[in-house]
Amino acid sequence: MKNQNLLHHIATAIGFVGLLTWLYTARALGVLDWGVSLVPEEHAGAGVMLAIMISMAPALFLWKLWTRWVERKLDIKGKYYEDDFYKEDLKNNKK
């Protein structure tokens, strides 16, 4: 069990490095500059934030897939917050 925790932490760190790499790659490709070019100069900060959100959306989806795959491979059990959140919606839709 202790070894699994260490492996899980290492896998999480690898995934986090992947997120940072994705962000810096987007920055190097000029995605943040593109976001700034879409808005007036006085709203440049909002343009950067919008570009970060748009560029990181696929990376965060991959993060979710990565963490769930690692937890399945390491046989880590637990609950996800969204499982409880959507449980009521699923019950209501089946009625």
PDB file of C-alpha atoms in Angstrom:
ATOM      1  CA  MET A   1       0.000   0.000   0.000  1.00  0.00           C
ATOM      2  CA  LYS A   2       2.787   2.423   0.871  1.00  0.00           C
ATOM      3  CA  ASN A   3       4.475   1.694  -2.454  1.00  0.00           C
ATOM      4  CA  GLN A   4       1.206   2.480  -4.276  1.00  0.00           C
ATOM      5  CA  ASN A   5       0.997   5.863  -2.560  1.00  0.00           C
ATOM      6  CA  LEU A   6       4.508   6.705  -3.682  1.00  0.00           C
ATOM      7  CA  LEU A   7       3.742   5.579  -7.241  1.00  0.00           C
ATOM      8  CA  HIS A   8       0.545   7.633  -7.199  1.00  0.00           C
ATOM      9  CA  HIS A   9       2.430  10.736  -6.058  1.00  0.00           C
ATOM     10  CA  ILE A  10       5.059  10.212  -8.753  1.00  0.00           C
ATOM     11  CA  ALA A  11       2.352   9.771 -11.417  1.00  0.00           C
ATOM     12  CA  THR A  12       0.596  12.910 -10.188  1.00  0.00           C
ATOM     13  CA  ALA A  13       3.870  14.829 -10.399  1.00  0.00           C
ATOM     14  CA  ILE A  14       4.386  13.561 -13.955  1.00  0.00           C
ATOM     15  CA  GLY A  15       0.882  14.721 -14.862  1.00  0.00           C
ATOM     16  CA  PHE A  16       1.512  18.134 -13.301  1.00  0.00           C
ATOM     17  CA  VAL A  17       4.745  18.499 -15.277  1.00  0.00           C
ATOM     18  CA  GLY A  18       2.653  17.647 -18.336  1.00  0.00           C
ATOM     19  CA  LEU A  19       0.244  20.477 -17.516  1.00  0.00           C
ATOM     20  CA  LEU A  20       3.113  22.936 -17.127  1.00  0.00           C
ATOM     21  CA  THR A  21       4.678  21.730 -20.375  1.00  0.00           C
ATOM     22  CA  TRP A  22       1.341  22.214 -22.150  1.00  0.00           C
ATOM     23  CA  LEU A  23       1.062  25.782 -20.823  1.00  0.00           C
ATOM     24  CA  TYR A  24       4.623  26.730 -21.795  1.00  0.00           C
ATOM     25  CA  THR A  25       4.159  25.148 -25.220  1.00  0.00           C
ATOM     26  CA  ALA A  26       1.015  27.219 -25.749  1.00  0.00           C
ATOM     27  CA  ARG A  27       2.967  30.283 -24.667  1.00  0.00           C
ATOM     28  CA  ALA A  28       5.834  29.459 -27.039  1.00  0.00           C
ATOM     29  CA  LEU A  29       3.394  28.955 -29.922  1.00  0.00           C
ATOM     30  CA  GLY A  30       1.945  32.425 -29.320  1.00  0.00           C
ATOM     31  CA  VAL A  31      -1.494  31.397 -28.064  1.00  0.00           C
ATOM     32  CA  LEU A  32      -1.339  33.962 -25.241  1.00  0.00           C
ATOM     33  CA  ASP A  33      -0.332  36.711 -27.657  1.00  0.00           C
ATOM     34  CA  TRP A  34      -3.225  35.670 -29.883  1.00  0.00           C
ATOM     35  CA  GLY A  35      -5.605  36.108 -26.924  1.00  0.00           C
ATOM     36  CA  VAL A  36      -4.265  39.604 -26.285  1.00  0.00           C
ATOM     37  CA  SER A  37      -4.670  40.534 -29.952  1.00  0.00           C
ATOM     38  CA  LEU A  38      -8.394  39.743 -29.811  1.00  0.00           C
ATOM     39  CA  VAL A  39      -9.269  42.334 -27.165  1.00  0.00           C
ATOM     40  CA  PRO A  40      -8.706  46.077 -26.778  1.00  0.00           C
ATOM     41  CA  GLU A  41      -5.392  47.087 -25.167  1.00  0.00           C
ATOM     42  CA  GLU A  42      -7.006  48.101 -21.867  1.00  0.00           C
ATOM     43  CA  HIS A  43      -8.364  44.538 -21.508  1.00  0.00           C
ATOM     44  CA  ALA A  44      -5.105  42.728 -22.306  1.00  0.00           C
ATOM     45  CA  GLY A  45      -5.155  40.866 -18.979  1.00  0.00           C
ATOM     46  CA  ALA A  46      -8.591  39.486 -19.738  1.00  0.00           C
ATOM     47  CA  GLY A  47      -7.375  38.396 -23.164  1.00  0.00           C
ATOM     48  CA  VAL A  48      -4.450  36.516 -21.621  1.00  0.00           C
ATOM     49  CA  MET A  49      -6.764  34.822 -19.120  1.00  0.00           C
ATOM     50  CA  LEU A  50      -9.167  33.836 -21.879  1.00  0.00           C
ATOM     51  CA  ALA A  51      -6.312  32.406 -23.950  1.00  0.00           C
ATOM     52  CA  ILE A  52      -5.044  30.447 -20.934  1.00  0.00           C
ATOM     53  CA  MET A  53      -8.507  29.010 -20.286  1.00  0.00           C
ATOM     54  CA  ILE A  54      -9.013  28.034 -23.930  1.00  0.00           C
ATOM     55  CA  SER A  55      -5.559  26.519 -24.319  1.00  0.00           C
ATOM     56  CA  MET A  56      -5.640  24.618 -21.016  1.00  0.00           C
ATOM     57  CA  ALA A  57      -9.095  23.047 -21.491  1.00  0.00           C
ATOM     58  CA  PRO A  58      -7.766  20.069 -23.502  1.00  0.00           C
ATOM     59  CA  ALA A  59      -4.843  19.677 -21.083  1.00  0.00           C
ATOM     60  CA  LEU A  60      -7.160  19.502 -18.087  1.00  0.00           C
ATOM     61  CA  PHE A  61      -9.271  16.893 -19.859  1.00  0.00           C
ATOM     62  CA  LEU A  62      -6.117  14.851 -20.465  1.00  0.00           C
ATOM     63  CA  TRP A  63      -5.213  15.368 -16.791  1.00  0.00           C
ATOM     64  CA  LYS A  64      -8.525  13.816 -15.793  1.00  0.00           C
ATOM     65  CA  LEU A  65      -7.948  10.849 -18.075  1.00  0.00           C
ATOM     66  CA  TRP A  66      -4.383  10.451 -16.797  1.00  0.00           C
ATOM     67  CA  THR A  67      -5.316  10.469 -13.113  1.00  0.00           C
ATOM     68  CA  ARG A  68      -8.187   8.054 -13.580  1.00  0.00           C
ATOM     69  CA  TRP A  69      -5.996   5.697 -15.631  1.00  0.00           C
ATOM     70  CA  VAL A  70      -3.264   5.775 -12.971  1.00  0.00           C
ATOM     71  CA  GLU A  71      -5.769   5.139 -10.196  1.00  0.00           C
ATOM     72  CA  ARG A  72      -7.259   2.226 -12.134  1.00  0.00           C
ATOM     73  CA  LYS A  73      -3.809   0.712 -12.806  1.00  0.00           C
ATOM     74  CA  LEU A  74      -2.730   1.120  -9.165  1.00  0.00           C
ATOM     75  CA  ASP A  75      -6.114  -0.136  -7.951  1.00  0.00           C
ATOM     76  CA  ILE A  76      -6.733   2.978  -5.867  1.00  0.00           C
ATOM     77  CA  LYS A  77     -10.290   3.156  -4.587  1.00  0.00           C
ATOM     78  CA  GLY A  78     -12.214   6.251  -3.652  1.00  0.00           C
ATOM     79  CA  LYS A  79     -14.985   8.605  -4.626  1.00  0.00           C
ATOM     80  CA  TYR A  80     -14.854  11.489  -7.021  1.00  0.00           C
ATOM     81  CA  TYR A  81     -16.589  14.705  -6.047  1.00  0.00           C
ATOM     82  CA  GLU A  82     -18.484  14.823  -9.333  1.00  0.00           C
ATOM     83  CA  ASP A  83     -19.859  11.313  -8.804  1.00  0.00           C
ATOM     84  CA  ASP A  84     -21.917  12.502  -5.826  1.00  0.00           C
ATOM     85  CA  PHE A  85     -22.715  15.801  -7.501  1.00  0.00           C
ATOM     86  CA  TYR A  86     -24.324  14.209 -10.554  1.00  0.00           C
ATOM     87  CA  LYS A  87     -25.906  11.265  -8.748  1.00  0.00           C
ATOM     88  CA  GLU A  88     -29.115  13.189  -8.054  1.00  0.00           C
ATOM     89  CA  ASP A  89     -29.387  14.259 -11.701  1.00  0.00           C
ATOM     90  CA  LEU A  90     -29.074  10.659 -12.840  1.00  0.00           C
ATOM     91  CA  LYS A  91     -31.799   9.553 -10.420  1.00  0.00           C
ATOM     92  CA  ASN A  92     -34.141  12.304 -11.633  1.00  0.00           C
ATOM     93  CA  ASN A  93     -33.549  11.507 -15.315  1.00  0.00           C
ATOM     94  CA  LYS A  94     -34.392   7.814 -14.858  1.00  0.00           C
ATOM     95  CA  LYS A  95     -37.826   8.576 -13.431  1.00  0.00           C
TER      96      LYS A  95
END
